[in-house]
PDB file of C-alpha atoms and ligand atoms in Angstrom:
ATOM      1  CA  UNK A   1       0.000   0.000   0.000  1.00 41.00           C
ATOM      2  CA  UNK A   2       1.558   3.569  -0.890  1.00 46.00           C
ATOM      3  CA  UNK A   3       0.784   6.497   1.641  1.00 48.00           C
ATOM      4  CA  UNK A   4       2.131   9.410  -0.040  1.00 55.00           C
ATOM      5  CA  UNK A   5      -0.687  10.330  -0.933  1.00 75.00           C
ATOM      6  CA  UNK A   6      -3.765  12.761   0.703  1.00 87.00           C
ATOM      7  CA  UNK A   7      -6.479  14.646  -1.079  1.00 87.00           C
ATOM      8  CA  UNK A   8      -7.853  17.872  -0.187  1.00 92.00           C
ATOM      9  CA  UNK A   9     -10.890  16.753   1.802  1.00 91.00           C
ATOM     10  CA  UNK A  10      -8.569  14.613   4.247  1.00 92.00           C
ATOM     11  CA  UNK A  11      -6.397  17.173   4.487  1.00 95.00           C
ATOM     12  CA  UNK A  12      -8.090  18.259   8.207  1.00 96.00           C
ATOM     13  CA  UNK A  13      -7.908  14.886   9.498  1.00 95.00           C
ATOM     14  CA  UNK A  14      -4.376  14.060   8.676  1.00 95.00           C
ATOM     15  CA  UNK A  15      -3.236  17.239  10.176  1.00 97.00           C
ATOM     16  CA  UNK A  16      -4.909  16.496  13.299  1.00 96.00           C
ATOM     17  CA  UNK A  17      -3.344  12.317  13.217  1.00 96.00           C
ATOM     18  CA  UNK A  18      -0.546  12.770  11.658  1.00 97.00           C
ATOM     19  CA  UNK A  19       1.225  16.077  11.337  1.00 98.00           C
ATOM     20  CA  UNK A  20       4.020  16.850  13.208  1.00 98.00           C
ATOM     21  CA  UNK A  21       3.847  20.280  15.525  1.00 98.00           C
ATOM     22  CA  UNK A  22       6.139  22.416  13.248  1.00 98.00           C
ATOM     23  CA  UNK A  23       3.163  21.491  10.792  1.00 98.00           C
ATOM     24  CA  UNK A  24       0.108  21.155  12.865  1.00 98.00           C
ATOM     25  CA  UNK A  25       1.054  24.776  14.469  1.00 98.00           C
ATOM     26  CA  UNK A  26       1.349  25.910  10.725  1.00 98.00           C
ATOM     27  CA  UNK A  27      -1.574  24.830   9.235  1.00 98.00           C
ATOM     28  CA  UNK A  28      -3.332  26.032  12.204  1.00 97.00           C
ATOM     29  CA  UNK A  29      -1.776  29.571  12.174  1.00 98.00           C
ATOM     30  CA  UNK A  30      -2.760  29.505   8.247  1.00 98.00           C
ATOM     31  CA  UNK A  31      -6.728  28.388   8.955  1.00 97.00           C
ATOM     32  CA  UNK A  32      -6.811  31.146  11.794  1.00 97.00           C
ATOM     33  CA  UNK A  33      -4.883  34.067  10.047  1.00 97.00           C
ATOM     34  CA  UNK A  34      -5.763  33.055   6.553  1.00 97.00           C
ATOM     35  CA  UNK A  35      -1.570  33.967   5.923  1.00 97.00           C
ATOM     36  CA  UNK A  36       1.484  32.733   6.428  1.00 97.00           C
ATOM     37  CA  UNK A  37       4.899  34.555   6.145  1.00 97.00           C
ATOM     38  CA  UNK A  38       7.594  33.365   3.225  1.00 95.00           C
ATOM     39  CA  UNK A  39       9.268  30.961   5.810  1.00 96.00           C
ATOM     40  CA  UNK A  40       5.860  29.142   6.881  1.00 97.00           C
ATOM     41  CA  UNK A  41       4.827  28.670   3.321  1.00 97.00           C
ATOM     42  CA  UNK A  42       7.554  26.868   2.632  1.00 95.00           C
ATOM     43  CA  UNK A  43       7.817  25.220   5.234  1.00 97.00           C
ATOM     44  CA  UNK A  44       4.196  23.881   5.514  1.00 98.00           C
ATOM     45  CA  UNK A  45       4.254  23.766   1.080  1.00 96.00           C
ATOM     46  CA  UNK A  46       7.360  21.689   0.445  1.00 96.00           C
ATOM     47  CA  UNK A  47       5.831  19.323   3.226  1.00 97.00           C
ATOM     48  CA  UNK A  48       2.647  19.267   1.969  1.00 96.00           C
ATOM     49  CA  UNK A  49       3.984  18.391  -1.675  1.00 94.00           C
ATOM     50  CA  UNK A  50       6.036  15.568   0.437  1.00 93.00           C
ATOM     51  CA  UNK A  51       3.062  14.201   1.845  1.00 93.00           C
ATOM     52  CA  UNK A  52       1.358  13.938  -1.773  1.00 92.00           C
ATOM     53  CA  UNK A  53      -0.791  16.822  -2.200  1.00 94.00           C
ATOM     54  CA  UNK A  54      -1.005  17.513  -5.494  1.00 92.00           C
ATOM     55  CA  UNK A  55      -0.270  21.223  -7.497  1.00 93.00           C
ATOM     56  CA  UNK A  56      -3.966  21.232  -8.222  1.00 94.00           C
ATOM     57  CA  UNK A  57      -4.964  20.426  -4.273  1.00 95.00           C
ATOM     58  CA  UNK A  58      -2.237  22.235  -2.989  1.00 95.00           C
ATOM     59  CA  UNK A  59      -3.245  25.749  -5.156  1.00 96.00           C
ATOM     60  CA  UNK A  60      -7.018  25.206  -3.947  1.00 96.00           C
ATOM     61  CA  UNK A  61      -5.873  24.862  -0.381  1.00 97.00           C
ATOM     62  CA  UNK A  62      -3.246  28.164  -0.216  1.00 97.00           C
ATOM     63  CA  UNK A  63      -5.900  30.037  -2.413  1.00 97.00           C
ATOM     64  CA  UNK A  64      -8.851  29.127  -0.321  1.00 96.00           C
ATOM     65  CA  UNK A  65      -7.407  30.703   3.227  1.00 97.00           C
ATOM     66  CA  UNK A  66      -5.021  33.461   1.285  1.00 96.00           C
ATOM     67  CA  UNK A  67      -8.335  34.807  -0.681  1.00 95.00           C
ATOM     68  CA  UNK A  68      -9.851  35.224   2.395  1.00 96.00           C
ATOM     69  CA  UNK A  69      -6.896  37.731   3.332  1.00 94.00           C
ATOM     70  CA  UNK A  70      -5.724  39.478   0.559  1.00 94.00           C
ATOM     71  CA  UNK A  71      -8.273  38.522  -1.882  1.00 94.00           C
ATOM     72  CA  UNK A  72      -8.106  36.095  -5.192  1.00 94.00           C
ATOM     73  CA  UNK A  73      -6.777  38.625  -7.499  1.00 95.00           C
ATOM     74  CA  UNK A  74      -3.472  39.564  -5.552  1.00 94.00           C
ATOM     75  CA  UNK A  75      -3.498  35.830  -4.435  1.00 95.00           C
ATOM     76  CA  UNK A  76      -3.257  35.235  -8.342  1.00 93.00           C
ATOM     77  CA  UNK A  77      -0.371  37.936  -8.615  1.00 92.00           C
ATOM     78  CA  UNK A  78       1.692  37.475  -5.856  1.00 91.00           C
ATOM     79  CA  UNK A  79       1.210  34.034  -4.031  1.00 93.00           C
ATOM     80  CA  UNK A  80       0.203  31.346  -6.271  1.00 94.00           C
ATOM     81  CA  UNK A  81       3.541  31.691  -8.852  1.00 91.00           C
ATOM     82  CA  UNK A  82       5.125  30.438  -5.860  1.00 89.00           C
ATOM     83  CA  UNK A  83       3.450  27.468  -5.249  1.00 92.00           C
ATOM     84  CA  UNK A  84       3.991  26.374  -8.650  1.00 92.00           C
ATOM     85  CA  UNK A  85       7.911  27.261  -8.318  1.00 88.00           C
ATOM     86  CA  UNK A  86       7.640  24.418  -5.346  1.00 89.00           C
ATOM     87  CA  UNK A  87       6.012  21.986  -7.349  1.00 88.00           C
ATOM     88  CA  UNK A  88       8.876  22.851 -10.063  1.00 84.00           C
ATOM     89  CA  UNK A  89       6.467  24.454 -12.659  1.00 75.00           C
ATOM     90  CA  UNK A  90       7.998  27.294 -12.920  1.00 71.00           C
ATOM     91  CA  UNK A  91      11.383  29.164 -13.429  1.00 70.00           C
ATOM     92  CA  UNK A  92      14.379  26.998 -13.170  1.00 68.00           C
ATOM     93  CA  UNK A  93      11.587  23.712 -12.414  1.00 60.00           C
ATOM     94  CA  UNK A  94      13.781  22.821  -9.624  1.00 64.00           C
ATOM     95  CA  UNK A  95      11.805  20.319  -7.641  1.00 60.00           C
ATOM     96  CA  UNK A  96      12.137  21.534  -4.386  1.00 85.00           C
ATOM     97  CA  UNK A  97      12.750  18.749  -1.828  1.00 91.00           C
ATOM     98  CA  UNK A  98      10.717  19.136   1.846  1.00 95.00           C
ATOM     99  CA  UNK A  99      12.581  20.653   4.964  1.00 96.00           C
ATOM    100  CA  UNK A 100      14.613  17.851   7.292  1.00 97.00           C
ATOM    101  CA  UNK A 101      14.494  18.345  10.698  1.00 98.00           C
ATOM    102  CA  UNK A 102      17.960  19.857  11.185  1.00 97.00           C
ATOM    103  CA  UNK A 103      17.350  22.041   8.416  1.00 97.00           C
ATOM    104  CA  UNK A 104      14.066  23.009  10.503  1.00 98.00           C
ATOM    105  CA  UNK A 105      15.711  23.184  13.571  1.00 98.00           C
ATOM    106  CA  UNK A 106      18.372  25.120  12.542  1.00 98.00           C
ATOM    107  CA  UNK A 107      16.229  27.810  11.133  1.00 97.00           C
ATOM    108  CA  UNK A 108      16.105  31.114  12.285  1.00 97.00           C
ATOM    109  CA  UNK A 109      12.469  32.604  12.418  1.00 97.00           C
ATOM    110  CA  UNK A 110      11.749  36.290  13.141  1.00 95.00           C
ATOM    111  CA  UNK A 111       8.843  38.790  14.532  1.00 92.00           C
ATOM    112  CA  UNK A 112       5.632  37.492  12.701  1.00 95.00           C
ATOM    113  CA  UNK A 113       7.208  34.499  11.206  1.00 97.00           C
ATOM    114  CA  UNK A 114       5.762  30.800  12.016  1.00 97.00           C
ATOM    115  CA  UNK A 115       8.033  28.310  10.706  1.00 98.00           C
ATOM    116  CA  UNK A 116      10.809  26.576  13.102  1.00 98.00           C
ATOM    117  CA  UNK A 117      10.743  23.605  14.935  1.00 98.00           C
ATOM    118  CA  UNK A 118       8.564  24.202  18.043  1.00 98.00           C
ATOM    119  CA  UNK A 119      11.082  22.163  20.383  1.00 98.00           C
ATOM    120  CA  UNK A 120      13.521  24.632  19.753  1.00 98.00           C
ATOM    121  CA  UNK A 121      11.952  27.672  19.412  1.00 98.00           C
ATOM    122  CA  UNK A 122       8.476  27.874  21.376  1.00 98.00           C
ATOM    123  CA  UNK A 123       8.762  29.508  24.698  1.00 97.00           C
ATOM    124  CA  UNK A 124       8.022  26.706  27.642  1.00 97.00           C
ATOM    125  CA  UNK A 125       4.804  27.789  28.154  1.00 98.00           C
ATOM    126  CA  UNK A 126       3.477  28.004  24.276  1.00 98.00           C
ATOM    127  CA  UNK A 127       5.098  24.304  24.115  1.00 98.00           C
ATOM    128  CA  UNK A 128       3.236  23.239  26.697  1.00 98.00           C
ATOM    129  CA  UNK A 129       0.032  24.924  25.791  1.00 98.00           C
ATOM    130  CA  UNK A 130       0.664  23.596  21.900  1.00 98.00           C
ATOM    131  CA  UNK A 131       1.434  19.673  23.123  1.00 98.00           C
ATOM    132  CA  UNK A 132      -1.184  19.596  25.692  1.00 97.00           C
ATOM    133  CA  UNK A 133      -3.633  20.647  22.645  1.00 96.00           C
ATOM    134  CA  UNK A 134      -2.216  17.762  20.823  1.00 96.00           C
ATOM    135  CA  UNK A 135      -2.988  15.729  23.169  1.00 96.00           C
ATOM    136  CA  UNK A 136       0.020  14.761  24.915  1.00 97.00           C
ATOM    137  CA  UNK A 137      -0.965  13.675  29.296  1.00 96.00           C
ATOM    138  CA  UNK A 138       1.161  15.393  31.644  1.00 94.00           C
ATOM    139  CA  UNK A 139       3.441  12.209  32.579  1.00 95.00           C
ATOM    140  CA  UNK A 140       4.619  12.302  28.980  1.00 97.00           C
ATOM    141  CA  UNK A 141       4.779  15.778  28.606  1.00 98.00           C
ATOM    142  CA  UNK A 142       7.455  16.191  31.744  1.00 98.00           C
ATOM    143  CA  UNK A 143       9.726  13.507  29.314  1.00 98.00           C
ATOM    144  CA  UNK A 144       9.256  15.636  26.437  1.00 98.00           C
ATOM    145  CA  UNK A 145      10.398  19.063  27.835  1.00 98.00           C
ATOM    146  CA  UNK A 146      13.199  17.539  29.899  1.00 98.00           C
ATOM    147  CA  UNK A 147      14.832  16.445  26.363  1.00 98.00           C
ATOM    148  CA  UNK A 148      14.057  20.243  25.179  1.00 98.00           C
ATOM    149  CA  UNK A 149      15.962  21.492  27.972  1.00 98.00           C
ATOM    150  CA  UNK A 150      19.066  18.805  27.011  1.00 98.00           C
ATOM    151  CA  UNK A 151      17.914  20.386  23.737  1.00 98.00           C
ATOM    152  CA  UNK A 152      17.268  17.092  22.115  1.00 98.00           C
ATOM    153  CA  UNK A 153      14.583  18.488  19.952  1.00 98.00           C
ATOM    154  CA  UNK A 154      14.852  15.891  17.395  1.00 98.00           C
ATOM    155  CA  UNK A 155      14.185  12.838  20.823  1.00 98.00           C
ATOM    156  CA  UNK A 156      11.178  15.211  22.664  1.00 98.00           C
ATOM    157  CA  UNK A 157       9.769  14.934  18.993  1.00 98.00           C
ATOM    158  CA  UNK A 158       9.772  11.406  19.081  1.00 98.00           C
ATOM    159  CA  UNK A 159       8.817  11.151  22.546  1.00 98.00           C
ATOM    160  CA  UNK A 160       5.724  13.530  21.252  1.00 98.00           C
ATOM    161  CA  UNK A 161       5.300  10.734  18.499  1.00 98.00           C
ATOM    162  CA  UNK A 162       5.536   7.818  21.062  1.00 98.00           C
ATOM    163  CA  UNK A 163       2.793   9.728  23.596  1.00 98.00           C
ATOM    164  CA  UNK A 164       0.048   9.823  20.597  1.00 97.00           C
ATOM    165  CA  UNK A 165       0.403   7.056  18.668  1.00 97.00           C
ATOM    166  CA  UNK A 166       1.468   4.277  22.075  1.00 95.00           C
ATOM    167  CA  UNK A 167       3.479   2.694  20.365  1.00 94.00           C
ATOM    168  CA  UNK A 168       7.559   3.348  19.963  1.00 93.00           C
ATOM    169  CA  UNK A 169       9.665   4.843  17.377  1.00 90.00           C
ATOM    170  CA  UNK A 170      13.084   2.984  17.523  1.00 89.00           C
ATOM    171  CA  UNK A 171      14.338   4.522  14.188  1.00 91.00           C
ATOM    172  CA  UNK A 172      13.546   8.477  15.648  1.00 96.00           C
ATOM    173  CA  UNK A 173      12.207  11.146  14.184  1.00 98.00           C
ATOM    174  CA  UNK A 174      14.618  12.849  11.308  1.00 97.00           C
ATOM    175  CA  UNK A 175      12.242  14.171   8.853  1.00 98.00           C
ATOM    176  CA  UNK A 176       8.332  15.789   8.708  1.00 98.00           C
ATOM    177  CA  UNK A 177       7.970  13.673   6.707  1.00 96.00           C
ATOM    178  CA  UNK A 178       8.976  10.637   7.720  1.00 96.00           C
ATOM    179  CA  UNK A 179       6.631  11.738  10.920  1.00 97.00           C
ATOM    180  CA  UNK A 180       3.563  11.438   8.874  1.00 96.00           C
ATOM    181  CA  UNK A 181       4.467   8.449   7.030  1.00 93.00           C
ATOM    182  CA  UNK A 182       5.171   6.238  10.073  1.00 95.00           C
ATOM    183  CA  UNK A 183       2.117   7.911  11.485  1.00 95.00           C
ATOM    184  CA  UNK A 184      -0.087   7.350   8.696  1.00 93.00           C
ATOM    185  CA  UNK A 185       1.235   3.557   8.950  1.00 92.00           C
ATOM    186  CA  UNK A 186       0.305   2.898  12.245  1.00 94.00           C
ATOM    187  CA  UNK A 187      -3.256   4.685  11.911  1.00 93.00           C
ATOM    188  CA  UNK A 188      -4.286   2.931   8.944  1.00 86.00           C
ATOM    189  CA  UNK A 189      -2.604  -0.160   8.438  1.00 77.00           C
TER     190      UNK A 189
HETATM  191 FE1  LIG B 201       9.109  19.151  13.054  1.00 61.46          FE
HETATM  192 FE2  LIG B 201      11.323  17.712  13.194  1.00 61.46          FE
HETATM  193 FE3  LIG B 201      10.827  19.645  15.008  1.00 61.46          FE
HETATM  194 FE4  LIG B 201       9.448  17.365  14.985  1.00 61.46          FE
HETATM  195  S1  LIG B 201      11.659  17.603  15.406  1.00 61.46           S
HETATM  196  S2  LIG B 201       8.593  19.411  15.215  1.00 61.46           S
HETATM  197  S3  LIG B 201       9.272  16.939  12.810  1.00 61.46           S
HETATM  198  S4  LIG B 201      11.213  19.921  12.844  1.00 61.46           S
END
């Protein structure tokens, strides 16, 4: 069975099961603000692309919060050339490959911006807040922010992974990707 794959209309779902929180707190900030900053849309695009959205599901989804925003016209203009430039459709057709974690990680996210691993760059108490929304109980939870502090973002991540899904992760989390995909193979085997 091959997993890389979601469609628009499962796209709430999955982020809910299966996203990881650099992506869940994304696509949350997106659906509430109806914008992201540069850094967040690629963050959240690349991954999206990774996790099998296709260009046509992926413009529907940016255009359908961004219109809200800014409108469809300067949507049009400004936004959705960029989209296509991540799905290599445009300009040099690079295909742009999704974000690792240490790529994440090692980010550098300013004022406004959304992107970053939340391990590593969420105050304690908007970590907490964020993983307790998740779903994470409070026994786990003391695990995961004693690896943040030993900044082992990469281990409180899997730790996060192991807490929702009960089961473990011997292999470790490395990639957003690879998050979903492991996820997406326990949930529906
Ligand atoms: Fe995302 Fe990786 Fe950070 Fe987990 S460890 S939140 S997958 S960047």
């Amino acid at each position: 069975r091959e997993y890389a794959e979601i469609s628009l209309k499962d796209i709430d779902q999955v982020a809910k099961s299966s996203f990881p929180l650099c992506m869940r707190h994304l696509f949350d900030k997106l659906k509430e603000d109806h914008h992201l900053k540069h850094g967040g849309r690629m963050q959240l695009g690349l991954f999206l692309k990774g996790v099998g959205l296709n260009l046509e599901d992926a413009l529907a989804f940016w255009r359908a919060e961004f219109s809200k925003k800014v409108g469809l016209e300067k949507f049009e203009k400004d936004y959705s050339y960029n989209i296509r430039h991540n799905y290599g459709k445009e300009g040099k057709r690079t295909d742009y490959t999704p974000y690792s974690c240490q790529k994440i990680i090692s980010s550098t996210p300013g004022a406004g911006d959304q992107h970053g691993c939340p391990y590593r760059h969420f105050s304690e108490e908007n970590l907490r807040a964020a993983l307790s929304r998740m779903g994470v109980n409070s026994r786990a939870m003391e695990d995961v922010m004693d690896k943040v502090r030993n900044r082992h973002y990469q281990l409180a991540c899997t730790l996060t992974f192991e807490a929702l899904h009960g089961m473990t992760c011997d292999a470790g989390i490395n990639h957003p990707n690879q998050y979903f995909s492991d996820s997406q193979k326990i949930l529906q085997p």
